Amino acid sequence: MEKNTKKEVYSWIKSILFAAIIVFVCRYFIFVPSVVVGQSMMPNLQDGNRIIVSKLSKIERFDEIVFHAPDADEDYVKRVIGLPGDKVEMKNDELYINGKKYDEPYLKQYKSALPPMQKLTGDFSLQDPPTNAKVVPKGYLFVLGDNRKISKDSRIFGFVPMKSVVGKVKIRFWPLNEINVFK
């Protein structure tokens, strides 16, 4: 009987170690939890929202990403607007990428609440400081917060190096009444 107990204990230890290894691999190499800090991504992501970030997902235009802030010892959540090689500019509150006008449906709530003739986003181009470039350089992204009036984003700190990207926001899991899976 003692031999069976040892086998059972050994089996449990193996199972627990295997589960711990799986959790470790997932946590450090595949998915990472994060917390939204601040109001720069409102109304889509709120201060205090808990999110899951995928480290393996391909980053595409208009994805919400988490990255290591270039100007602070924290992570930021912003929306990817410009990819390497893109020419980005804002004219009369309209986004243009490579000369093509893009609709920004995630800003609809903010724009509809503005008084007539007021802009959500001031005019800019990549040639303005701090980016001072014609296009987004290779290995970098141009990001903006959805709450454009208060967001500290690429208009302030410049391009975001791809190597500083933690990953793509995939799931909001807190608060429970706002659970959402992102594309």
mmCIF file of C-alpha atoms in Angstrom:
data_model
loop_
_atom_site.group_PDB
_atom_site.id
_atom_site.type_symbol
_atom_site.label_atom_id
_atom_site.label_comp_id
_atom_site.label_asym_id
_atom_site.label_seq_id
_atom_site.Cartn_x
_atom_site.Cartn_y
_atom_site.Cartn_z
ATOM 1 C CA MET A 1 0.000 0.000 0.000
ATOM 2 C CA GLU A 2 2.875 2.367 0.791
ATOM 3 C CA LYS A 3 4.242 1.871 -2.722
ATOM 4 C CA ASN A 4 0.905 2.947 -4.263
ATOM 5 C CA THR A 5 0.818 6.072 -2.084
ATOM 6 C CA LYS A 6 4.306 7.056 -3.236
ATOM 7 C CA LYS A 7 3.280 6.526 -6.874
ATOM 8 C CA GLU A 8 0.189 8.647 -6.373
ATOM 9 C CA VAL A 9 2.147 11.460 -4.686
ATOM 10 C CA TYR A 10 4.756 11.318 -7.444
ATOM 11 C CA SER A 11 1.992 11.462 -10.070
ATOM 12 C CA TRP A 12 0.469 14.536 -8.391
ATOM 13 C CA ILE A 13 3.839 16.282 -8.194
ATOM 14 C CA LYS A 14 4.467 15.619 -11.901
ATOM 15 C CA SER A 15 1.015 16.966 -12.793
ATOM 16 C CA ILE A 16 1.455 20.106 -10.696
ATOM 17 C CA LEU A 17 4.923 20.775 -12.142
ATOM 18 C CA PHE A 18 3.628 20.272 -15.677
ATOM 19 C CA ALA A 19 0.739 22.690 -15.031
ATOM 20 C CA ALA A 20 3.147 25.240 -13.522
ATOM 21 C CA ILE A 21 5.406 25.021 -16.577
ATOM 22 C CA ILE A 22 2.416 25.537 -18.905
ATOM 23 C CA VAL A 23 1.287 28.579 -16.884
ATOM 24 C CA PHE A 24 4.836 29.992 -16.891
ATOM 25 C CA VAL A 25 5.208 29.568 -20.672
ATOM 26 C CA CYS A 26 1.798 31.125 -21.349
ATOM 27 C CA ARG A 27 2.374 34.014 -18.937
ATOM 28 C CA TYR A 28 5.829 34.990 -20.150
ATOM 29 C CA PHE A 29 5.800 34.041 -23.819
ATOM 30 C CA ILE A 30 2.208 34.048 -25.092
ATOM 31 C CA PHE A 31 -0.225 36.137 -23.002
ATOM 32 C CA VAL A 32 0.316 38.784 -20.375
ATOM 33 C CA PRO A 33 -2.227 40.530 -18.135
ATOM 34 C CA SER A 34 -2.157 44.320 -17.983
ATOM 35 C CA VAL A 35 -4.101 47.199 -16.469
ATOM 36 C CA VAL A 36 -5.221 50.308 -18.363
ATOM 37 C CA VAL A 37 -3.935 53.399 -16.551
ATOM 38 C CA GLY A 38 -5.401 56.781 -17.429
ATOM 39 C CA GLN A 39 -8.105 58.063 -19.733
ATOM 40 C CA SER A 40 -6.257 58.315 -23.046
ATOM 41 C CA MET A 41 -8.104 55.347 -24.603
ATOM 42 C CA MET A 42 -11.602 56.316 -23.445
ATOM 43 C CA PRO A 43 -14.339 55.464 -24.219
ATOM 44 C CA ASN A 44 -13.085 52.142 -25.630
ATOM 45 C CA LEU A 45 -10.800 51.290 -22.713
ATOM 46 C CA GLN A 46 -11.333 52.861 -19.300
ATOM 47 C CA ASP A 47 -8.931 53.605 -16.472
ATOM 48 C CA GLY A 48 -8.620 50.437 -14.380
ATOM 49 C CA ASN A 49 -9.782 47.987 -17.072
ATOM 50 C CA ARG A 50 -7.978 44.658 -16.871
ATOM 51 C CA ILE A 51 -6.843 43.290 -20.216
ATOM 52 C CA ILE A 52 -5.061 40.288 -21.695
ATOM 53 C CA VAL A 53 -2.334 41.077 -24.213
ATOM 54 C CA SER A 54 -1.173 38.591 -26.851
ATOM 55 C CA LYS A 55 2.569 38.621 -27.443
ATOM 56 C CA LEU A 56 2.236 36.495 -30.585
ATOM 57 C CA SER A 57 -0.460 38.348 -32.557
ATOM 58 C CA LYS A 58 0.570 40.265 -35.662
ATOM 59 C CA ILE A 59 0.234 44.026 -35.157
ATOM 60 C CA GLU A 60 -2.020 45.685 -37.744
ATOM 61 C CA ARG A 61 -3.326 49.183 -38.319
ATOM 62 C CA PHE A 62 -5.941 50.293 -35.745
ATOM 63 C CA ASP A 63 -5.026 47.541 -33.258
ATOM 64 C CA GLU A 64 -4.859 48.541 -29.605
ATOM 65 C CA ILE A 65 -1.407 47.678 -28.276
ATOM 66 C CA VAL A 66 0.528 47.780 -25.023
ATOM 67 C CA PHE A 67 4.122 49.040 -25.175
ATOM 68 C CA HIS A 68 6.860 50.200 -22.848
ATOM 69 C CA ALA A 69 6.549 53.979 -22.634
ATOM 70 C CA PRO A 70 9.535 55.805 -24.141
ATOM 71 C CA ASP A 71 9.248 58.625 -21.606
ATOM 72 C CA ALA A 72 8.211 56.852 -18.386
ATOM 73 C CA ASP A 73 8.801 53.680 -16.406
ATOM 74 C CA GLU A 74 5.405 52.185 -17.271
ATOM 75 C CA ASP A 75 3.426 50.677 -20.119
ATOM 76 C CA TYR A 76 1.014 52.622 -22.334
ATOM 77 C CA VAL A 77 -2.039 51.401 -24.238
ATOM 78 C CA LYS A 78 -2.609 53.172 -27.575
ATOM 79 C CA ARG A 79 -4.000 52.529 -31.045
ATOM 80 C CA VAL A 80 -1.678 51.800 -33.984
ATOM 81 C CA ILE A 81 -2.279 54.382 -36.703
ATOM 82 C CA GLY A 82 0.893 54.267 -38.783
ATOM 83 C CA LEU A 83 2.908 51.210 -39.796
ATOM 84 C CA PRO A 84 6.447 51.287 -41.232
ATOM 85 C CA GLY A 85 6.462 53.131 -44.558
ATOM 86 C CA ASP A 86 3.169 54.966 -43.914
ATOM 87 C CA LYS A 87 2.708 58.691 -44.396
ATOM 88 C CA VAL A 88 0.281 59.852 -41.681
ATOM 89 C CA GLU A 89 -1.456 63.206 -41.421
ATOM 90 C CA MET A 90 -4.561 64.731 -39.892
ATOM 91 C CA LYS A 91 -6.421 67.483 -41.745
ATOM 92 C CA ASN A 92 -9.703 69.014 -40.556
ATOM 93 C CA ASP A 93 -10.229 66.168 -38.068
ATOM 94 C CA GLU A 94 -9.879 63.557 -40.832
ATOM 95 C CA LEU A 95 -7.158 60.895 -40.819
ATOM 96 C CA TYR A 96 -5.120 60.363 -43.988
ATOM 97 C CA ILE A 97 -2.696 57.499 -44.405
ATOM 98 C CA ASN A 98 -0.657 57.423 -47.612
ATOM 99 C CA GLY A 99 -3.038 60.025 -49.039
ATOM 100 C CA LYS A 100 -6.156 57.901 -48.413
ATOM 101 C CA LYS A 101 -8.840 59.139 -46.009
ATOM 102 C CA TYR A 102 -9.682 56.651 -43.232
ATOM 103 C CA ASP A 103 -12.826 56.502 -41.135
ATOM 104 C CA GLU A 104 -12.231 56.094 -37.392
ATOM 105 C CA PRO A 105 -15.434 54.464 -36.047
ATOM 106 C CA TYR A 106 -13.905 54.093 -32.574
ATOM 107 C CA LEU A 107 -14.015 57.926 -32.286
ATOM 108 C CA LYS A 108 -17.691 58.274 -33.245
ATOM 109 C CA GLN A 109 -18.880 58.793 -29.639
ATOM 110 C CA TYR A 110 -16.347 61.570 -29.017
ATOM 111 C CA LYS A 111 -16.909 63.347 -32.316
ATOM 112 C CA SER A 112 -20.705 63.326 -31.930
ATOM 113 C CA ALA A 113 -20.401 64.999 -28.493
ATOM 114 C CA LEU A 114 -18.288 67.898 -29.790
ATOM 115 C CA PRO A 115 -19.819 71.338 -30.289
ATOM 116 C CA PRO A 116 -20.232 72.314 -33.959
ATOM 117 C CA MET A 117 -16.992 73.308 -35.693
ATOM 118 C CA GLN A 118 -14.800 71.929 -32.870
ATOM 119 C CA LYS A 119 -12.146 69.341 -33.753
ATOM 120 C CA LEU A 120 -11.241 66.276 -31.722
ATOM 121 C CA THR A 121 -7.765 66.051 -33.258
ATOM 122 C CA GLY A 122 -5.669 69.008 -34.307
ATOM 123 C CA ASP A 123 -3.969 69.014 -37.699
ATOM 124 C CA PHE A 124 -0.546 67.355 -37.853
ATOM 125 C CA SER A 125 1.778 65.464 -40.169
ATOM 126 C CA LEU A 126 4.789 63.257 -39.535
ATOM 127 C CA GLN A 127 7.007 66.120 -40.688
ATOM 128 C CA ASP A 128 6.047 68.035 -37.538
ATOM 129 C CA PRO A 129 8.112 67.605 -34.359
ATOM 130 C CA PRO A 130 8.805 65.276 -32.619
ATOM 131 C CA THR A 131 8.792 62.787 -35.508
ATOM 132 C CA ASN A 132 10.270 65.043 -38.231
ATOM 133 C CA ALA A 133 9.939 62.361 -40.910
ATOM 134 C CA LYS A 134 8.120 61.829 -44.189
ATOM 135 C CA VAL A 135 7.067 58.280 -43.314
ATOM 136 C CA VAL A 136 7.045 55.950 -40.318
ATOM 137 C CA PRO A 137 10.546 54.403 -40.265
ATOM 138 C CA LYS A 138 11.183 50.681 -40.535
ATOM 139 C CA GLY A 139 10.907 49.010 -37.126
ATOM 140 C CA TYR A 140 8.622 51.700 -35.670
ATOM 141 C CA LEU A 141 4.918 52.514 -35.219
ATOM 142 C CA PHE A 142 2.933 55.739 -34.974
ATOM 143 C CA VAL A 143 0.307 55.500 -32.215
ATOM 144 C CA LEU A 144 -2.542 57.692 -30.984
ATOM 145 C CA GLY A 145 -4.857 57.515 -28.001
ATOM 146 C CA ASP A 146 -8.590 57.492 -28.725
ATOM 147 C CA ASN A 147 -9.154 60.376 -26.294
ATOM 148 C CA ARG A 148 -7.139 62.667 -28.558
ATOM 149 C CA LYS A 149 -7.524 65.846 -26.525
ATOM 150 C CA ILE A 150 -5.631 64.441 -23.519
ATOM 151 C CA SER A 151 -3.631 61.537 -24.934
ATOM 152 C CA LYS A 152 0.129 61.500 -24.601
ATOM 153 C CA ASP A 153 1.042 59.633 -27.786
ATOM 154 C CA SER A 154 3.303 59.756 -30.869
ATOM 155 C CA ARG A 155 2.423 63.418 -31.350
ATOM 156 C CA ILE A 156 4.273 64.035 -28.062
ATOM 157 C CA PHE A 157 6.970 61.344 -27.753
ATOM 158 C CA GLY A 158 7.482 60.306 -31.378
ATOM 159 C CA PHE A 159 7.566 56.877 -32.966
ATOM 160 C CA VAL A 160 7.294 53.696 -30.901
ATOM 161 C CA PRO A 161 10.009 51.093 -31.548
ATOM 162 C CA MET A 162 8.514 47.687 -32.426
ATOM 163 C CA LYS A 163 10.924 46.128 -29.927
ATOM 164 C CA SER A 164 9.145 48.005 -27.101
ATOM 165 C CA VAL A 165 5.724 46.546 -28.008
ATOM 166 C CA VAL A 166 4.483 44.086 -25.386
ATOM 167 C CA GLY A 167 1.630 42.907 -27.594
ATOM 168 C CA LYS A 168 -1.865 43.345 -28.947
ATOM 169 C CA VAL A 169 -4.895 43.800 -26.675
ATOM 170 C CA LYS A 170 -7.052 40.687 -27.101
ATOM 171 C CA ILE A 171 -9.468 40.568 -24.157
ATOM 172 C CA ARG A 172 -10.893 42.969 -21.605
ATOM 173 C CA PHE A 173 -11.862 40.801 -18.635
ATOM 174 C CA TRP A 174 -12.548 43.421 -15.964
ATOM 175 C CA PRO A 175 -14.949 44.851 -15.068
ATOM 176 C CA LEU A 176 -17.077 41.778 -15.679
ATOM 177 C CA ASN A 177 -19.948 43.775 -17.226
ATOM 178 C CA GLU A 178 -17.527 45.067 -19.905
ATOM 179 C CA ILE A 179 -15.913 41.775 -20.960
ATOM 180 C CA ASN A 180 -14.901 42.074 -24.602
ATOM 181 C CA VAL A 181 -12.846 40.088 -27.099
ATOM 182 C CA PHE A 182 -10.932 42.253 -29.588
ATOM 183 C CA LYS A 183 -10.188 41.202 -33.164
#
